[in-house]
PDB file of N, CA and C in Angstrom:
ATOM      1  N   UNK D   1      68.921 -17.069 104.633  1.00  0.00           N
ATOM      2  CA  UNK D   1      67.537 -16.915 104.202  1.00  0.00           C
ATOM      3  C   UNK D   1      66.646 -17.171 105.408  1.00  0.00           C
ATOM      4  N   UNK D   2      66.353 -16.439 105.697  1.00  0.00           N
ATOM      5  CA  UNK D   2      65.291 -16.254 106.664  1.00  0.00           C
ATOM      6  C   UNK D   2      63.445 -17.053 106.620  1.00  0.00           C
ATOM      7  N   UNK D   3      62.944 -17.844 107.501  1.00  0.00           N
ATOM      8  CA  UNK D   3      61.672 -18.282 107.124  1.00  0.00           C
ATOM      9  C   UNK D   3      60.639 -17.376 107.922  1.00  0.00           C
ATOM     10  N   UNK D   4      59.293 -17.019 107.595  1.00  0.00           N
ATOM     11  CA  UNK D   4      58.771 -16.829 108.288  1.00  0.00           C
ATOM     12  C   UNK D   4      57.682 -17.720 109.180  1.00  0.00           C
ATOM     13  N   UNK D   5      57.410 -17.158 110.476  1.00  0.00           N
ATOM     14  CA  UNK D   5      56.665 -18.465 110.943  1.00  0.00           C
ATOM     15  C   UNK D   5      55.349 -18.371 110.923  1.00  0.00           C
ATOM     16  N   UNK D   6      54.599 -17.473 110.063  1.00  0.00           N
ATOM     17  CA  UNK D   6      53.554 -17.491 109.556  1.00  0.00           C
ATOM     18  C   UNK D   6      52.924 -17.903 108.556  1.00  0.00           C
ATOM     19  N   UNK D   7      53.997 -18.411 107.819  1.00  0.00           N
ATOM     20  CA  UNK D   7      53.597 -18.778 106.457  1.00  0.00           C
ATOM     21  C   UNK D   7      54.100 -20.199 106.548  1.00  0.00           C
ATOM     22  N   UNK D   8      55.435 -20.445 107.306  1.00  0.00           N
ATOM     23  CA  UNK D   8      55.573 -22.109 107.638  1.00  0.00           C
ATOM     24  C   UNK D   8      55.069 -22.711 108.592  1.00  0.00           C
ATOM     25  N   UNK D   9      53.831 -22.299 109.451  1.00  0.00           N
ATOM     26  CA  UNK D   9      53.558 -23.060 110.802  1.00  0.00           C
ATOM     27  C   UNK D   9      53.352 -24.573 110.669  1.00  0.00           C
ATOM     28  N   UNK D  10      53.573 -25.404 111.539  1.00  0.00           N
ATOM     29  CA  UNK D  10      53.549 -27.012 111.262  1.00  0.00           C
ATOM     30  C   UNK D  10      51.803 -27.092 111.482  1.00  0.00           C
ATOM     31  N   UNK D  11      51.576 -28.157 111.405  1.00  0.00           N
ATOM     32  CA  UNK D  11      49.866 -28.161 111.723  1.00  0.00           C
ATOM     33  C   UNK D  11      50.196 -28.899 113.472  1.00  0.00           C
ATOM     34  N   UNK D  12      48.673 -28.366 113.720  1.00  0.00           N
ATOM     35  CA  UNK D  12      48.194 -28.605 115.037  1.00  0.00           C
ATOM     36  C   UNK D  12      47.773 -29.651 115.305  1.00  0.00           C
ATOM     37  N   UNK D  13      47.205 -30.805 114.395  1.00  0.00           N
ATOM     38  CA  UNK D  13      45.838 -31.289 114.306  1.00  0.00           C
ATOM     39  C   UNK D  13      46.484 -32.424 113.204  1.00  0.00           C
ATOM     40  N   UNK D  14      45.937 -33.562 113.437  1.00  0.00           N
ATOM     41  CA  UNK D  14      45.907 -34.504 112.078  1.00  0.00           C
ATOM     42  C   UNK D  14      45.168 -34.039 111.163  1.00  0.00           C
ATOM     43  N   UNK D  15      45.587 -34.843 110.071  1.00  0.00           N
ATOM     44  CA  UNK D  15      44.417 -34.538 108.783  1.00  0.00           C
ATOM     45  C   UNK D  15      44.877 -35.120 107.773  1.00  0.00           C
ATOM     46  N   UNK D  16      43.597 -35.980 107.076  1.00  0.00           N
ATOM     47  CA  UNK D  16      43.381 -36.406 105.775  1.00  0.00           C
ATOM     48  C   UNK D  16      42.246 -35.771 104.669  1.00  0.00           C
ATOM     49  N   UNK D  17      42.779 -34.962 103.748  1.00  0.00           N
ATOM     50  CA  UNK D  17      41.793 -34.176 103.291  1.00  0.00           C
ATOM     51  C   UNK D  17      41.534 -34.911 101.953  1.00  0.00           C
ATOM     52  N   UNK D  18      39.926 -34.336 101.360  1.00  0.00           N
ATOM     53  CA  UNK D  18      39.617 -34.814 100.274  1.00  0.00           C
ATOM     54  C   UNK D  18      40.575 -34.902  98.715  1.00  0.00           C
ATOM     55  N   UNK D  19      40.662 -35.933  97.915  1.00  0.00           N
ATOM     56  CA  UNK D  19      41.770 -35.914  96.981  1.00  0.00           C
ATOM     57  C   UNK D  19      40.723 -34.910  95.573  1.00  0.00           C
ATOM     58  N   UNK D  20      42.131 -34.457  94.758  1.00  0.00           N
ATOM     59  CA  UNK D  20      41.449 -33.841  94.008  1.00  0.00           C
ATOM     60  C   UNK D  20      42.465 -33.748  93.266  1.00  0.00           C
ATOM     61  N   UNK D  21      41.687 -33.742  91.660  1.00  0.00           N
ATOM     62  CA  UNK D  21      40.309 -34.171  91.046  1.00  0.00           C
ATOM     63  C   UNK D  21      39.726 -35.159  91.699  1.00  0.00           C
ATOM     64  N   UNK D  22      38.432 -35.121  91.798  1.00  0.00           N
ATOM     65  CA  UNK D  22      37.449 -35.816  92.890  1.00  0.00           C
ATOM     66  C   UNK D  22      36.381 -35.688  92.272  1.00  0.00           C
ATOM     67  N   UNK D  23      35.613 -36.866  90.827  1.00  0.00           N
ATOM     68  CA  UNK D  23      36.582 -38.034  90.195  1.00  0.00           C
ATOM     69  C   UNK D  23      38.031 -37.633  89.699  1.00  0.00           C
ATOM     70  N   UNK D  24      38.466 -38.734  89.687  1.00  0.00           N
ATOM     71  CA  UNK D  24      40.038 -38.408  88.703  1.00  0.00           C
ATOM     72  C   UNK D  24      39.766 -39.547  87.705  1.00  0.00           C
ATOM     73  N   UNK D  25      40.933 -39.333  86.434  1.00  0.00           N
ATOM     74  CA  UNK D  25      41.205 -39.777  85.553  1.00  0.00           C
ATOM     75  C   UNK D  25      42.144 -40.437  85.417  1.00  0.00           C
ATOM     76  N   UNK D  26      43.565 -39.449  85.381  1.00  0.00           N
ATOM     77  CA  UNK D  26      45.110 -40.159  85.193  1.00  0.00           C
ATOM     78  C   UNK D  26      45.696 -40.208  86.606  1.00  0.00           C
ATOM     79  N   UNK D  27      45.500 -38.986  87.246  1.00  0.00           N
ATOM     80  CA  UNK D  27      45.915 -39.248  88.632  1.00  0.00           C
ATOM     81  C   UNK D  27      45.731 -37.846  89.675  1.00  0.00           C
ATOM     82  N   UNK D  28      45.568 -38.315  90.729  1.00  0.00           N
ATOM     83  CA  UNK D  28      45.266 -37.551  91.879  1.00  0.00           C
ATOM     84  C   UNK D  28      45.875 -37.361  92.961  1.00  0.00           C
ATOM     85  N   UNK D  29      45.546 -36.370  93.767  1.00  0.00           N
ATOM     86  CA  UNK D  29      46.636 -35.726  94.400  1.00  0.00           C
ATOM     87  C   UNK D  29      45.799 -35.685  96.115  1.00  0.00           C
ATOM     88  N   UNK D  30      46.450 -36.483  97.201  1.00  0.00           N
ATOM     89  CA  UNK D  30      45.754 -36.896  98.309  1.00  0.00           C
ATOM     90  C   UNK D  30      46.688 -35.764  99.196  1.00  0.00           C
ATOM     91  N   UNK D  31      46.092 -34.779  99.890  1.00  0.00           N
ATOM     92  CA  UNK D  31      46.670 -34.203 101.232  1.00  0.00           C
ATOM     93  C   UNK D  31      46.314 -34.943 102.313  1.00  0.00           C
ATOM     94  N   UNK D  32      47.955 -34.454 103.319  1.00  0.00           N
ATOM     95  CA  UNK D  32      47.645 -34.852 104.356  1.00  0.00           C
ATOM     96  C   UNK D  32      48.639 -33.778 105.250  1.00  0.00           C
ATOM     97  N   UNK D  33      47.912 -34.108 106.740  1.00  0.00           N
ATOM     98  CA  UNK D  33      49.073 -32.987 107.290  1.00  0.00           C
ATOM     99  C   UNK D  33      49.395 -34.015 108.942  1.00  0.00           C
ATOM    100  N   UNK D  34      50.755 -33.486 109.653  1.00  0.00           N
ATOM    101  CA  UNK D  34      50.991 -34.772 110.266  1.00  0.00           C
ATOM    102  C   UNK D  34      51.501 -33.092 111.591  1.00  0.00           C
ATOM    103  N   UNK D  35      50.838 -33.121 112.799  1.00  0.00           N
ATOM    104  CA  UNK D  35      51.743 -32.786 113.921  1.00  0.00           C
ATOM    105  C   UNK D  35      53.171 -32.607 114.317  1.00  0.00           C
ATOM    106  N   UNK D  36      53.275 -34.233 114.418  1.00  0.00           N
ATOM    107  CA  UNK D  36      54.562 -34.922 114.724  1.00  0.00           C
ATOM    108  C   UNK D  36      54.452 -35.519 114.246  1.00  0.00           C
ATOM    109  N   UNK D  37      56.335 -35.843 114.385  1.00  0.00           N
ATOM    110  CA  UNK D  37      56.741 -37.455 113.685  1.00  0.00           C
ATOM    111  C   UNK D  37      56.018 -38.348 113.938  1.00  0.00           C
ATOM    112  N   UNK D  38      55.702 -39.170 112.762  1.00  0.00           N
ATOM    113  CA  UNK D  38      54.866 -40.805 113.053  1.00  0.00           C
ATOM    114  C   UNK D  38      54.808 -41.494 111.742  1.00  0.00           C
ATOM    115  N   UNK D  39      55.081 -42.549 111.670  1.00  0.00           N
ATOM    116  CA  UNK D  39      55.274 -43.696 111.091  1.00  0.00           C
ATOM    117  C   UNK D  39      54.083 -43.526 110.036  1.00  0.00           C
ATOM    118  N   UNK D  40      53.752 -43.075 108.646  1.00  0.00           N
ATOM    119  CA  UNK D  40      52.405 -43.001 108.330  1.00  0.00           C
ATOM    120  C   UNK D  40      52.484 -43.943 106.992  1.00  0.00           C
ATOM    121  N   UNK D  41      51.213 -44.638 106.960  1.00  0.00           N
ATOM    122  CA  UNK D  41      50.564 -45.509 105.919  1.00  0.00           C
ATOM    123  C   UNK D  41      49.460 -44.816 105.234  1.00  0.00           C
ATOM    124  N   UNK D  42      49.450 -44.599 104.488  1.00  0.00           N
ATOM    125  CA  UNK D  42      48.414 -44.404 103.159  1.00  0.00           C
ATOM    126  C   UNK D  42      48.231 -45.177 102.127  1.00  0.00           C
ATOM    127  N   UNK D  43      47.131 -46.166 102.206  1.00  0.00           N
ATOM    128  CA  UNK D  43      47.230 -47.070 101.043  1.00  0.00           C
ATOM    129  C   UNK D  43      45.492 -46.620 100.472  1.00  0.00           C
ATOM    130  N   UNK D  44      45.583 -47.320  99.022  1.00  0.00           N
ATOM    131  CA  UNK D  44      43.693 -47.290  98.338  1.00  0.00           C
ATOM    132  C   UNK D  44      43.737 -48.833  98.817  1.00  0.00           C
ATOM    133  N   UNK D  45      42.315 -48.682  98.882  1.00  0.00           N
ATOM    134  CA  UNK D  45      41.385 -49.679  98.756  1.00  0.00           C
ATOM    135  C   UNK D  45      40.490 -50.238  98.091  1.00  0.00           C
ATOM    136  N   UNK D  46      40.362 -51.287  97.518  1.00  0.00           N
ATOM    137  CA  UNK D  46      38.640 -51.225  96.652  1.00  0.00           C
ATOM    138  C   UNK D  46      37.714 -51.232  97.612  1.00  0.00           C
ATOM    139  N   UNK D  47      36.196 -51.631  97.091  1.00  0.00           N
ATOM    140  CA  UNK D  47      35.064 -51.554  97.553  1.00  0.00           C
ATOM    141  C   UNK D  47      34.834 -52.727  98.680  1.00  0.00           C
ATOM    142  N   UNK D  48      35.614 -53.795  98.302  1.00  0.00           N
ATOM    143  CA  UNK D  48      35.511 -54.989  99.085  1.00  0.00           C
ATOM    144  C   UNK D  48      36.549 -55.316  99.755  1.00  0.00           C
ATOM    145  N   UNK D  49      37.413 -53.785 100.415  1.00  0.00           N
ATOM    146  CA  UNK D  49      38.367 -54.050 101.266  1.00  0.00           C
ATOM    147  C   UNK D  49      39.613 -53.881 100.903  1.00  0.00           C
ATOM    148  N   UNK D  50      40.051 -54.720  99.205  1.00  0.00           N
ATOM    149  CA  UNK D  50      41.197 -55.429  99.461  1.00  0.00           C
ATOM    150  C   UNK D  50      42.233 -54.352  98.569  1.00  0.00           C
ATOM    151  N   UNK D  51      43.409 -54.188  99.628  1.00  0.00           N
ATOM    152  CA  UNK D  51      44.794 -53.475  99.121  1.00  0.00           C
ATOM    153  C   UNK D  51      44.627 -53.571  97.746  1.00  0.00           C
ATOM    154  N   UNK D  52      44.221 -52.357  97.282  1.00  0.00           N
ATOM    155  CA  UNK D  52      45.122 -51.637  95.809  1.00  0.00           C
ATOM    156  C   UNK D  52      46.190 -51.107  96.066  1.00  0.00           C
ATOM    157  N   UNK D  53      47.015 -50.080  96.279  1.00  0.00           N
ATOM    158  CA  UNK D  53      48.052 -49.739  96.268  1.00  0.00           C
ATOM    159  C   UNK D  53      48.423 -48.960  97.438  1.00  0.00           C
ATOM    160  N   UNK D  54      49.839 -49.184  98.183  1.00  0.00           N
ATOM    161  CA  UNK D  54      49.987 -48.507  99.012  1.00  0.00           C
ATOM    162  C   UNK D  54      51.082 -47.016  98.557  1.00  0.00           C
ATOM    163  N   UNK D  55      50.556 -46.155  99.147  1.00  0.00           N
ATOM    164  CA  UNK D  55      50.837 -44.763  98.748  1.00  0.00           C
ATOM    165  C   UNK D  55      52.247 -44.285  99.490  1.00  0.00           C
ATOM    166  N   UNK D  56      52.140 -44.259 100.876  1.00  0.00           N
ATOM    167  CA  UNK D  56      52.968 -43.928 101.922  1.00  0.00           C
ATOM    168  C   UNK D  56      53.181 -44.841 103.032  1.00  0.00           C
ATOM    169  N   UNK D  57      54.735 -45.846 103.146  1.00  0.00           N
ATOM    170  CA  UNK D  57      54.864 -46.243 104.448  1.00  0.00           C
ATOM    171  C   UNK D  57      56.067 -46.218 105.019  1.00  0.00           C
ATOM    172  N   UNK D  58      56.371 -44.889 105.698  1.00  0.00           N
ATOM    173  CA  UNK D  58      57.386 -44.224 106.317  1.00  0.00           C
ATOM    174  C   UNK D  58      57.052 -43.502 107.183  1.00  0.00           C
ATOM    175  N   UNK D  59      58.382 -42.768 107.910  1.00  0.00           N
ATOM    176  CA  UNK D  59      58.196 -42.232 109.323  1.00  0.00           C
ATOM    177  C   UNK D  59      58.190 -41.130 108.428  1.00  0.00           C
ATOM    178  N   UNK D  60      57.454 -39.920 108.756  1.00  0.00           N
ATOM    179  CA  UNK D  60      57.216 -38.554 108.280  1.00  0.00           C
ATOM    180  C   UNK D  60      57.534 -37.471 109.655  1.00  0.00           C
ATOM    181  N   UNK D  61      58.385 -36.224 108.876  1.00  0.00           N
ATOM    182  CA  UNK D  61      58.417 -35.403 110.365  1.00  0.00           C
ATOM    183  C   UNK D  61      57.060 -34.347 110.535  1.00  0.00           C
ATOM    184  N   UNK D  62      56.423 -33.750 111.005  1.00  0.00           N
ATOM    185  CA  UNK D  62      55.184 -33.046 110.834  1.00  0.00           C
ATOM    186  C   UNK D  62      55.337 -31.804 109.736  1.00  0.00           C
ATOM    187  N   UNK D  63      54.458 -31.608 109.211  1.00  0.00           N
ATOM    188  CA  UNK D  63      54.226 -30.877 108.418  1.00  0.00           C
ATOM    189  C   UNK D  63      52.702 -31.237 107.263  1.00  0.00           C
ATOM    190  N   UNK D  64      53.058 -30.655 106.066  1.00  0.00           N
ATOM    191  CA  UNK D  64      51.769 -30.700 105.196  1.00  0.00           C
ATOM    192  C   UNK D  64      52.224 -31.689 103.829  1.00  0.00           C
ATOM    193  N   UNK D  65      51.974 -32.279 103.992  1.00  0.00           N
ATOM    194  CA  UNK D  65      52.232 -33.024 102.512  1.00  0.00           C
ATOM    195  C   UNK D  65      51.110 -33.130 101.332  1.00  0.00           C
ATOM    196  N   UNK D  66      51.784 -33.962 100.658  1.00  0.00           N
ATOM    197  CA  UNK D  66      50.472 -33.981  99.256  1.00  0.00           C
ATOM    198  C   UNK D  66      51.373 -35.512  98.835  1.00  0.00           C
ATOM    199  N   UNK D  67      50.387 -36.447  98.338  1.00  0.00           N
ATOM    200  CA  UNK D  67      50.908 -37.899  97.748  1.00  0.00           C
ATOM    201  C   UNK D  67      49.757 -38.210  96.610  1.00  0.00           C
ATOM    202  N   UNK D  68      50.660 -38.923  95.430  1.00  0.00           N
ATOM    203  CA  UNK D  68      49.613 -38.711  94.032  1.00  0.00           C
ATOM    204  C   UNK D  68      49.263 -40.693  93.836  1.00  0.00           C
ATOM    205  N   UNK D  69      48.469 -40.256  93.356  1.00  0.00           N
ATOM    206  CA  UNK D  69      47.904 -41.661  92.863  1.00  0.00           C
ATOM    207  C   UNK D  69      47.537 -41.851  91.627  1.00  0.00           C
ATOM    208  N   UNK D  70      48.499 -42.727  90.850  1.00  0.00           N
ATOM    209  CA  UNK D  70      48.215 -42.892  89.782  1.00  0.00           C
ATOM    210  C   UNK D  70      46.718 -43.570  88.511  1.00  0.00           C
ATOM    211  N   UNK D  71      46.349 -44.104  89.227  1.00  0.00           N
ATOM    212  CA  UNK D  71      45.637 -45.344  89.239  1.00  0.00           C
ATOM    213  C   UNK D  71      45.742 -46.591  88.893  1.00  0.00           C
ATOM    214  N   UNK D  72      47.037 -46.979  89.050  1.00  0.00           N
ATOM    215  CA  UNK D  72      47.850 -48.359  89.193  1.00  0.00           C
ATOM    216  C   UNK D  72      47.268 -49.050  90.282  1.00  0.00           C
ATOM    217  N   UNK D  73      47.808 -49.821  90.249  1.00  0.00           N
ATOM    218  CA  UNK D  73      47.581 -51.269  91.371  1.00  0.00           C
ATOM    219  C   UNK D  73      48.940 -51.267  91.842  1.00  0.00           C
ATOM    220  N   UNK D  74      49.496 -52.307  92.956  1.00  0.00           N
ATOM    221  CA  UNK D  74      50.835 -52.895  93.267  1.00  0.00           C
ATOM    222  C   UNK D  74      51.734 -52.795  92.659  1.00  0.00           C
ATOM    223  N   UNK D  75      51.281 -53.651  91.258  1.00  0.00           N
ATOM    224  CA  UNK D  75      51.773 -54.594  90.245  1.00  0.00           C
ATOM    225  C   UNK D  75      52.409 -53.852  88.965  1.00  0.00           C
ATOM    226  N   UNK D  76      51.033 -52.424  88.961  1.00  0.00           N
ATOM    227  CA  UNK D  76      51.589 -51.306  87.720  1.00  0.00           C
ATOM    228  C   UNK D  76      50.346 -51.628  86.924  1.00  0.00           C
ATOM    229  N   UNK D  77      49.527 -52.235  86.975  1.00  0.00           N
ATOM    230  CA  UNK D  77      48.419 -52.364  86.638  1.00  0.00           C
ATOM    231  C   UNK D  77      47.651 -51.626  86.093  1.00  0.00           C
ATOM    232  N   UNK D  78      46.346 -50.931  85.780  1.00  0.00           N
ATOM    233  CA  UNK D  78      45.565 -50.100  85.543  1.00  0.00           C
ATOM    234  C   UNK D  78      44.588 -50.201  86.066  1.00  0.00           C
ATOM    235  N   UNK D  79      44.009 -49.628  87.338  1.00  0.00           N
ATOM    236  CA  UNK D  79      42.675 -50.225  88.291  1.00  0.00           C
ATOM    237  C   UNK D  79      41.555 -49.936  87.212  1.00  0.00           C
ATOM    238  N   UNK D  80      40.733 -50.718  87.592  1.00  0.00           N
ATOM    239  CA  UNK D  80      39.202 -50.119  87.361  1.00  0.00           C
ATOM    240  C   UNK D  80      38.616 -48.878  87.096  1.00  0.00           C
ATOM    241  N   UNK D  81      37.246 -48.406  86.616  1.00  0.00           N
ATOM    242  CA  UNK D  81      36.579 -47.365  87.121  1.00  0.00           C
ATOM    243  C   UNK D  81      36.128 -47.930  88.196  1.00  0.00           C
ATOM    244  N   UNK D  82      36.020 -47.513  89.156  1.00  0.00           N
ATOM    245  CA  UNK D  82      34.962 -47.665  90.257  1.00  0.00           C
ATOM    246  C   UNK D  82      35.206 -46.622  91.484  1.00  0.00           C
ATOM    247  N   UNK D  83      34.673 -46.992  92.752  1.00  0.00           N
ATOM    248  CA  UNK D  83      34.639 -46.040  93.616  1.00  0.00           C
ATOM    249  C   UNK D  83      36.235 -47.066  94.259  1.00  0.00           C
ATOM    250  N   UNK D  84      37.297 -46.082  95.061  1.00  0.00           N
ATOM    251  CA  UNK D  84      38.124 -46.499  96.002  1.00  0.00           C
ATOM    252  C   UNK D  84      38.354 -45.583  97.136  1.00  0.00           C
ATOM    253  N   UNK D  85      38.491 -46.418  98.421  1.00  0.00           N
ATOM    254  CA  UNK D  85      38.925 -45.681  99.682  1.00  0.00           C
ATOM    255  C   UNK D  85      40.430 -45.324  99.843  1.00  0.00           C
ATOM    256  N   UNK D  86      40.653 -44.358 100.582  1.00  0.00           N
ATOM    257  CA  UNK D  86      42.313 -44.238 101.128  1.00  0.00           C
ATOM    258  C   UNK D  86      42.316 -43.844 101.859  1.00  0.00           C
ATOM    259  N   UNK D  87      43.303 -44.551 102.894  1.00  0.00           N
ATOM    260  CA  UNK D  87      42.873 -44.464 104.580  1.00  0.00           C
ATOM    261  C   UNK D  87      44.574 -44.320 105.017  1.00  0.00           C
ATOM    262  N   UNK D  88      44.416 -43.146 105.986  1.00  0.00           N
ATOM    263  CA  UNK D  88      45.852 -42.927 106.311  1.00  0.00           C
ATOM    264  C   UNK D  88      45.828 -43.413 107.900  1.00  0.00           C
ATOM    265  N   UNK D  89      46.729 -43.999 108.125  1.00  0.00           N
ATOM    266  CA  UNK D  89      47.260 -44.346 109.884  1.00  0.00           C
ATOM    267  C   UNK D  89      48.525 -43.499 110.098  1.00  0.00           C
ATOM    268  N   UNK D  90      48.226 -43.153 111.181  1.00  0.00           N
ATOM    269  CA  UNK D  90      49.412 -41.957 112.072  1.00  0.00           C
ATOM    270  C   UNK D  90      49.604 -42.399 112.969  1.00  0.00           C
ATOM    271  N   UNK D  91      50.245 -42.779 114.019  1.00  0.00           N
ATOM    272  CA  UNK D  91      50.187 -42.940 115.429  1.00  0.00           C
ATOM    273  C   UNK D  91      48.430 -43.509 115.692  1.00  0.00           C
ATOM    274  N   UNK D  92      48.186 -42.847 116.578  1.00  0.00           N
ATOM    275  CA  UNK D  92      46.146 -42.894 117.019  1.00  0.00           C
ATOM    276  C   UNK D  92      45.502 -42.481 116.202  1.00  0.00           C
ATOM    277  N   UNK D  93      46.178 -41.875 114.871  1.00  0.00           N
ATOM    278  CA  UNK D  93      45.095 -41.231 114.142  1.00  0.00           C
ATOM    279  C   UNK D  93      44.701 -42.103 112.870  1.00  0.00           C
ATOM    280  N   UNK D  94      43.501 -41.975 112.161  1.00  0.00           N
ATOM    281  CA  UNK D  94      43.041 -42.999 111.452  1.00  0.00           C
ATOM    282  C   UNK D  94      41.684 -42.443 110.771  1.00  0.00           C
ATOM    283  N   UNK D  95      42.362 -42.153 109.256  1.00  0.00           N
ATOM    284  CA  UNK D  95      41.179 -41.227 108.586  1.00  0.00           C
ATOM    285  C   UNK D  95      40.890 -42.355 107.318  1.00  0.00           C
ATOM    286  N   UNK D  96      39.691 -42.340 106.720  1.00  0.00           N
ATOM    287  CA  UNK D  96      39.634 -42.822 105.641  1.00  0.00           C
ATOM    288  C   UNK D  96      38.165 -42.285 104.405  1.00  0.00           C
ATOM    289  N   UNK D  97      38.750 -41.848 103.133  1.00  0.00           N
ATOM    290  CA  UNK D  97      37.744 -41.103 102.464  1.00  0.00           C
ATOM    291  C   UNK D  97      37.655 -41.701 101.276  1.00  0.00           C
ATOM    292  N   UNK D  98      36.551 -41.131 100.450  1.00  0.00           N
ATOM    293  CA  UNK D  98      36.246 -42.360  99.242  1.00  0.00           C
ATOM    294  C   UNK D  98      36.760 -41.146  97.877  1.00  0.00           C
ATOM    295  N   UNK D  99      37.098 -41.993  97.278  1.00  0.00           N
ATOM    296  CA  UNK D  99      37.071 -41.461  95.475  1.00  0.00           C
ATOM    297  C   UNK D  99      36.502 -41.683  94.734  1.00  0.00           C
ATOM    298  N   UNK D 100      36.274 -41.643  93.377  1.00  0.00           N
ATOM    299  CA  UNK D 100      36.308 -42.259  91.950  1.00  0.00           C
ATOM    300  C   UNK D 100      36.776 -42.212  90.635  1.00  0.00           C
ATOM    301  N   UNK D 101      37.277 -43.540  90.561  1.00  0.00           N
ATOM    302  CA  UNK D 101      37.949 -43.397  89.533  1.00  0.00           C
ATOM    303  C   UNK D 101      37.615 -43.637  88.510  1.00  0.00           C
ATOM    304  N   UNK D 102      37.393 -42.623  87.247  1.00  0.00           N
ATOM    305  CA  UNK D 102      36.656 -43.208  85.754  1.00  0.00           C
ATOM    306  C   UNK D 102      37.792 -43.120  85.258  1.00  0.00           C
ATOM    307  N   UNK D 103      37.014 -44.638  83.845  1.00  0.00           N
ATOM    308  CA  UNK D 103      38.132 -44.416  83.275  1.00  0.00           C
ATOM    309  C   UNK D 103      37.395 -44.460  81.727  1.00  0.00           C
TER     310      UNK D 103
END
């Protein structure tokens, strides 16, 4: 089976793109796209900083991904409505964008 390399190109460029549904409800779906291999973290945040849940912490090889968020906590919890951040680290790279979550 043959791929083509137009339709699989790896990305050029970091990137953390907006999650969507953007509000969400039950759960949402965060892109990201990675160059190269690198060690990547994706966790939420609340408003006052502190770790809600971490999403992604593994070495990834480059390409395009997608990672969902339930709206759990750590613990299995059920977060809040409110607004939350999710901030991905790559190597040097370091994006972070806001949500909301109603509930």
């Amino acid at each position: 089976i043959g791929i083509s390399d137009a339709t699989h190109q790896l990305p050029k460029t970091y990137g953390l793109l907006q999650n969507y549904p953007n509000p969400m409800n039950t759960t949402t779906k965060i892109p990201y796209q990675l160059p190269r291999t690198e060690k990547v973290c994706l966790k939420v945040y609340n408003v006052a900083g502190q770790l809600v849940k971490t999403l992604v912490n593994e070495i990834k090889k480059p390409g395009y991904y997608t990672t969902y968020w339930d709206g759990e906590d750590e613990n299995g919890r059920k977060s809040a409505g409110a607004v939350y951040f999710y901030r991905i680290q790559a190597g040097n790279y370091t994006s972070t964008k806001k949500m909301i979550l109603l509930r």
